[in-house]
Short mmCIF file of C-alpha atoms in Angstrom, two decimals:
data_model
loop_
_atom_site.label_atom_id
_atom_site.label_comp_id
_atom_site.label_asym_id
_atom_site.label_seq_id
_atom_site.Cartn_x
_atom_site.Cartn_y
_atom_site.Cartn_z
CA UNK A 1 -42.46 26.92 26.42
CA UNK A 2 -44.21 24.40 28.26
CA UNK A 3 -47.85 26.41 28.66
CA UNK A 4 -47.33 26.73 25.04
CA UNK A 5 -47.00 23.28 24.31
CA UNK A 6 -49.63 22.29 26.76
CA UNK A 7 -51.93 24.70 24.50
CA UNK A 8 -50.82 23.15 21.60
CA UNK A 9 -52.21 19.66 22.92
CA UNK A 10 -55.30 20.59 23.74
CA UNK A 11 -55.69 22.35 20.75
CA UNK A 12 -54.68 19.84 18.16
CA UNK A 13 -56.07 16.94 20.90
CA UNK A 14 -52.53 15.41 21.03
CA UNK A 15 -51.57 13.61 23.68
CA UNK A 16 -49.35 15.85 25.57
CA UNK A 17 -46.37 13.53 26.50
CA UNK A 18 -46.10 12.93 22.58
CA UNK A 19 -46.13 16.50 21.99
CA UNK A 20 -43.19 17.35 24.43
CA UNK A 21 -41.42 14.44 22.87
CA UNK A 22 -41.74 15.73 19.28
CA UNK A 23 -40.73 19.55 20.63
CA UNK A 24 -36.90 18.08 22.08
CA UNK A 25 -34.40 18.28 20.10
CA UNK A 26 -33.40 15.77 17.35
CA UNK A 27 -30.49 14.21 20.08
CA UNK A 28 -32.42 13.99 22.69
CA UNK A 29 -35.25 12.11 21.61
CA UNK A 30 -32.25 9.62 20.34
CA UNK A 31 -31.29 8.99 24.43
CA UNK A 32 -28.42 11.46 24.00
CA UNK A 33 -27.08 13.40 26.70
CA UNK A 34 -28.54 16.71 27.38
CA UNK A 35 -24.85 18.96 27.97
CA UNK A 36 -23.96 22.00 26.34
CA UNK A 37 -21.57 22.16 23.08
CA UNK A 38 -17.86 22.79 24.20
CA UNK A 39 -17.17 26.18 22.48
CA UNK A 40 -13.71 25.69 21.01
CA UNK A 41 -11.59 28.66 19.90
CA UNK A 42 -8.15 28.84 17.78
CA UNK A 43 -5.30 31.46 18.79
CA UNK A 44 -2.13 32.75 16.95
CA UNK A 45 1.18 32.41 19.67
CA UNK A 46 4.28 34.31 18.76
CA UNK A 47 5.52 30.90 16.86
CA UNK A 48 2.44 31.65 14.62
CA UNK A 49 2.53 35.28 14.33
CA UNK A 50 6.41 34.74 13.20
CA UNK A 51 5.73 32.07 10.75
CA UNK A 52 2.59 34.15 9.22
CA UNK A 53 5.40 37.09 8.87
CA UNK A 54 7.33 34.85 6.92
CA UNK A 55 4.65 33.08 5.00
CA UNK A 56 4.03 29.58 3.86
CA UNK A 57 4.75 29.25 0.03
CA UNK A 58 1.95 27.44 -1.76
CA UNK A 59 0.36 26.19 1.88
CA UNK A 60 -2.64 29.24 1.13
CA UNK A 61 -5.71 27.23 3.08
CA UNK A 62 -3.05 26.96 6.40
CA UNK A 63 -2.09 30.69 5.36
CA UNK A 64 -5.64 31.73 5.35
CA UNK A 65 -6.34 29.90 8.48
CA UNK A 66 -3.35 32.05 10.64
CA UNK A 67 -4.86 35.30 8.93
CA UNK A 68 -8.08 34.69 10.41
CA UNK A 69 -6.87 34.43 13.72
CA UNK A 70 -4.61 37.66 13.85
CA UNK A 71 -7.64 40.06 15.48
CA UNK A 72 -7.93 37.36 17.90
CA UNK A 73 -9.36 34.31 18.65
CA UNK A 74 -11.33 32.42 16.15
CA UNK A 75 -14.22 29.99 16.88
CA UNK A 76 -13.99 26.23 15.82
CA UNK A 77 -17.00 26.63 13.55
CA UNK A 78 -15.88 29.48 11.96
CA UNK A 79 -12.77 28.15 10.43
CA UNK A 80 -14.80 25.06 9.29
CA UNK A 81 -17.21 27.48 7.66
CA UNK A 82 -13.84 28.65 5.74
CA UNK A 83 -13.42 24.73 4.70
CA UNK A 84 -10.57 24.87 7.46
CA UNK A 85 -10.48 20.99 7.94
CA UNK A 86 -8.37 18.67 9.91
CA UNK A 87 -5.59 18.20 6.75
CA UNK A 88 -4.67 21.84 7.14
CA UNK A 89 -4.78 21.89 10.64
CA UNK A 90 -2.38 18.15 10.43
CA UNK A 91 -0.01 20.40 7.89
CA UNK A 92 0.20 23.04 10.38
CA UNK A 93 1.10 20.87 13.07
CA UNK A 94 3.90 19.38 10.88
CA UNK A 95 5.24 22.88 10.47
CA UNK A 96 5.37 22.99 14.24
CA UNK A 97 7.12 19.67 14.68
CA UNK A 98 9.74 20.29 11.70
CA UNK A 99 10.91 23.71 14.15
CA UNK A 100 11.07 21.44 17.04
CA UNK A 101 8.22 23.14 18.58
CA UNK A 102 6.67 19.71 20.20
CA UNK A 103 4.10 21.35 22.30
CA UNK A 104 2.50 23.25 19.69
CA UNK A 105 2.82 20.69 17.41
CA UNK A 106 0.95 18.12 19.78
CA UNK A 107 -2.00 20.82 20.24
CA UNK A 108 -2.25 21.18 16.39
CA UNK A 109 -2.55 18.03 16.01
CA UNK A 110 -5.23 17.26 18.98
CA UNK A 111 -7.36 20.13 17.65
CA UNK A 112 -7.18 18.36 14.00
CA UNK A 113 -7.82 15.17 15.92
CA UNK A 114 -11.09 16.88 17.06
CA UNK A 115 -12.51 17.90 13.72
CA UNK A 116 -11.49 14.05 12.60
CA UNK A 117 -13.43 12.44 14.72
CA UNK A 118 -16.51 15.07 14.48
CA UNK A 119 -16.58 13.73 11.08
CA UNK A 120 -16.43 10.25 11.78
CA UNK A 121 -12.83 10.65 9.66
CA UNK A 122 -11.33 7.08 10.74
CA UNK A 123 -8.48 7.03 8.51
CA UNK A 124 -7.52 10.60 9.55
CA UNK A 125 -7.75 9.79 12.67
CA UNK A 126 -5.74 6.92 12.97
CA UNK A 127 -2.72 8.86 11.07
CA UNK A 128 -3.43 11.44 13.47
CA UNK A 129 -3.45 9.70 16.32
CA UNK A 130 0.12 8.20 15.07
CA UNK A 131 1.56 11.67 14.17
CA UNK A 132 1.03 12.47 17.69
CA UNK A 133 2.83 9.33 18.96
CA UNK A 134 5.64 10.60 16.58
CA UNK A 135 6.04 14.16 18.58
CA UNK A 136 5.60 12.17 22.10
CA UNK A 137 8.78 10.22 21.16
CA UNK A 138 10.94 13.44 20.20
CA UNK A 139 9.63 14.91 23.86
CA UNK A 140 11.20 11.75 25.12
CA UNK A 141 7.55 10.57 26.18
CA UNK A 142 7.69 6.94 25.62
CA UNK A 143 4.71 5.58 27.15
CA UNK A 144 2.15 8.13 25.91
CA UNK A 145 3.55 7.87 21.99
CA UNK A 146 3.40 3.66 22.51
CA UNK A 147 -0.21 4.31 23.75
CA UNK A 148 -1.28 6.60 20.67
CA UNK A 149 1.05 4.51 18.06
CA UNK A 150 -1.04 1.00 19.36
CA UNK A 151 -4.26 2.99 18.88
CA UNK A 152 -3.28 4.06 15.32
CA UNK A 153 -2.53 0.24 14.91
CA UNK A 154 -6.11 -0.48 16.35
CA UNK A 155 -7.56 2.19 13.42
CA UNK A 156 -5.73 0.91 10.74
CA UNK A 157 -6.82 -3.00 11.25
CA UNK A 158 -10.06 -1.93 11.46
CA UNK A 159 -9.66 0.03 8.14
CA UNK A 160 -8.10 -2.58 6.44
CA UNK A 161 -4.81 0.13 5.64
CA UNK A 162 -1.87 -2.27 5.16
CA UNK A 163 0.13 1.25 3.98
CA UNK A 164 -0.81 2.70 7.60
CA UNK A 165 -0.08 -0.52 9.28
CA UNK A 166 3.04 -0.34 8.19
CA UNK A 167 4.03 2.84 9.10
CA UNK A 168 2.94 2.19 12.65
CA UNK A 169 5.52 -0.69 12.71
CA UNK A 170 8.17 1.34 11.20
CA UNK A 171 7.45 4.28 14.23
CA UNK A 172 7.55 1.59 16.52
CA UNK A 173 10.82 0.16 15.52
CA UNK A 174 11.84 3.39 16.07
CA UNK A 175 10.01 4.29 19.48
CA UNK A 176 11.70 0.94 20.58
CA UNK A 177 15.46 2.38 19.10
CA UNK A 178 14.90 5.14 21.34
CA UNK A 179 14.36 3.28 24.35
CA UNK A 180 17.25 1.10 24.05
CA UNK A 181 14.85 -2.32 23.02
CA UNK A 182 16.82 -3.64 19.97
CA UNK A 183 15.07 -6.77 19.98
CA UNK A 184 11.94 -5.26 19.98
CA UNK A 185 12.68 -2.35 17.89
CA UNK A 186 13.84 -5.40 15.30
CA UNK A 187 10.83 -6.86 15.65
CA UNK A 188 9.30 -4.25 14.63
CA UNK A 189 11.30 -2.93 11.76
CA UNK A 190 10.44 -6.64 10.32
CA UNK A 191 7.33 -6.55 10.84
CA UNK A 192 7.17 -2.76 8.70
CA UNK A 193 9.75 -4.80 6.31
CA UNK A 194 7.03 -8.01 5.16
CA UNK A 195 4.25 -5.38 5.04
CA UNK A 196 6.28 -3.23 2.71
CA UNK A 197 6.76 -6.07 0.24
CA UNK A 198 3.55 -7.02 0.44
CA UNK A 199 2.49 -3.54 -0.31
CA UNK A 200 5.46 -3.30 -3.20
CA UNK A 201 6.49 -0.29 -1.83
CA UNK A 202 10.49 -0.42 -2.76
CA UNK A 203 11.30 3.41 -0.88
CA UNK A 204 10.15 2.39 2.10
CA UNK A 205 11.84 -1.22 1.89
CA UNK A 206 14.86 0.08 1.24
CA UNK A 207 14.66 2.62 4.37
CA UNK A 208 13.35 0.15 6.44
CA UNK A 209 16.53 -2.53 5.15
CA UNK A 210 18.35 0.59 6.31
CA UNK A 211 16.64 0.60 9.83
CA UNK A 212 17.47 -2.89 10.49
CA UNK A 213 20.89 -2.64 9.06
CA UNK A 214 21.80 0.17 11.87
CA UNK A 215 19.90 -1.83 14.47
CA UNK A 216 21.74 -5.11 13.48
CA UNK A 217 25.05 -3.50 13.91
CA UNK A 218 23.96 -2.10 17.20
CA UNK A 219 23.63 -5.14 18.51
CA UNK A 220 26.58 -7.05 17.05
CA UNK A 221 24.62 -9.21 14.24
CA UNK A 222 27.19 -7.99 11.38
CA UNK A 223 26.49 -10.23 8.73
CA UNK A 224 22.75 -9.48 8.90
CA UNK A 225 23.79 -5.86 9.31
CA UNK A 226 25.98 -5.82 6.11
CA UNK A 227 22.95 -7.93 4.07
CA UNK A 228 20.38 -5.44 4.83
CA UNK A 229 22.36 -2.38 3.90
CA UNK A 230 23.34 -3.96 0.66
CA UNK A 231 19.60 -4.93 0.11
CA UNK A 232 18.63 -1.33 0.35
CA UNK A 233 21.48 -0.02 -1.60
CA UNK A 234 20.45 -2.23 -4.28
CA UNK A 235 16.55 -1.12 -4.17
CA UNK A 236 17.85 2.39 -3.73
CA UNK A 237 20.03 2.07 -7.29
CA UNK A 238 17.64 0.98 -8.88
CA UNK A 239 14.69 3.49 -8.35
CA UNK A 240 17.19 5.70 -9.33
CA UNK A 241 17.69 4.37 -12.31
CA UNK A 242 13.98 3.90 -12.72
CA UNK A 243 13.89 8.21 -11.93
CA UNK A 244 16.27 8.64 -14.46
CA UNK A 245 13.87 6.96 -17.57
CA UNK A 246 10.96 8.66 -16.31
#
């Protein structure tokens, strides 16, 4: 390659340091580093195998996705090529976590994680990167899912996503349950609770009154406790009601 390039200078009378320039690649020239692509590949386990066997309703992209993998396994690019994206590989992962299978689900969702961030997919990533954080605290892995829900957190400011703001306080209210911090875990829940209203989003006030109701009680603040749950009964009643004339 060289000799030919150093032809191609004399014979054109370019400068030959320009001409090697102008012959690297695209990255390269752009002070990129010169390492080889990771080659990622996608496998079916027995969980997947099973849950192929017993298909997935509607779910046809995540259906199509298993099929392609059942001769073996299946190269990143090809199951982009198939418009494979990280929402079907998120979905899958929520299969996984719904059957309690935490491990899988965590994989899913890092593999998704990768195709978000290939794409420069912010807001995917940052529900993502909270998803995860929600599977670390059913594994009992408190410190990892706080590190991945205060990333999410990070995301979300910098996106501007009140709605995904809030649902990082709400998970952290409840990472904070788990680990026996009621005053932080209230914190929290308030924190999910203002954003809500500010958001005018009356299901999850009501579920988050509900949060704090159970958390108040916990912790011996009944009157607070009682005044929350009644809150939420009230919002609850009356999106019913609002159901009901739709």
């Amino acid at each position: 390659l060289y000799s030919l390039l150093n032809w191609c200078s004399q014979f054109y009378q370019y400068p030959l340091g320009d001409t090697l320039h102008n012959a690297m690649p695209a990255a390269l020239r752009k002070g990129k580093p010169a390492d080889f692509a990771t080659l990622q590949e996608w496998q079916l386990t027995e969980a997947g195998r099973n849950k192929l066997m017993q298909g997935l309703g509607r779910a046809i992209k995540q259906q199509r996705a298993l099929q392609m993998m059942v001769n073996g396994p299946t190269s990143h690019q090809e199951l982009l090529d198939q418009e494979v994206n990280s929402t079907i590989l998120k979905n899958l992962g929520i299969v996984y976590y719904m059957e309690s299978n935490y491990s899988k689900a965590r994989e899913t969702y890092n593999q998704a994680l990768a195709v978000a961030k290939e794409h420069n997919n912010k807001s995917e990533e940052a529900l993502l990167t909270m998803n995860i954080g929600i599977v670390y605290v059913a594994d009992k892995n408190y410190v990892q899912s706080l590190d991945n829900y205060k990333t999410s957190q990070l995301l979300f400011e910098q996106l501007n996503d009140d709605i995904g703001k809030a649902k990082v306080f709400n998970n952290l209210g409840v990472l904070y349950d788990a680990m026996g911090d009621y005053p932080t875990s209230l914190e929290y829940y308030n924190k999910a609770l203002e954003q809500h209203k500010k958001n005018e989003s009356k299901e999850n006030e009501a579920k988050t009154l509900n949060n704090l109701g159970t958390i108040y009680y916990i912790v011996g603040y009944f009157q607070k406790s009682e005044e929350c749950l009644k809150q939420a009964s009230s919002i609850n009643k009356a999106l019913e009601i609002g159901r009901a004339h739709v």
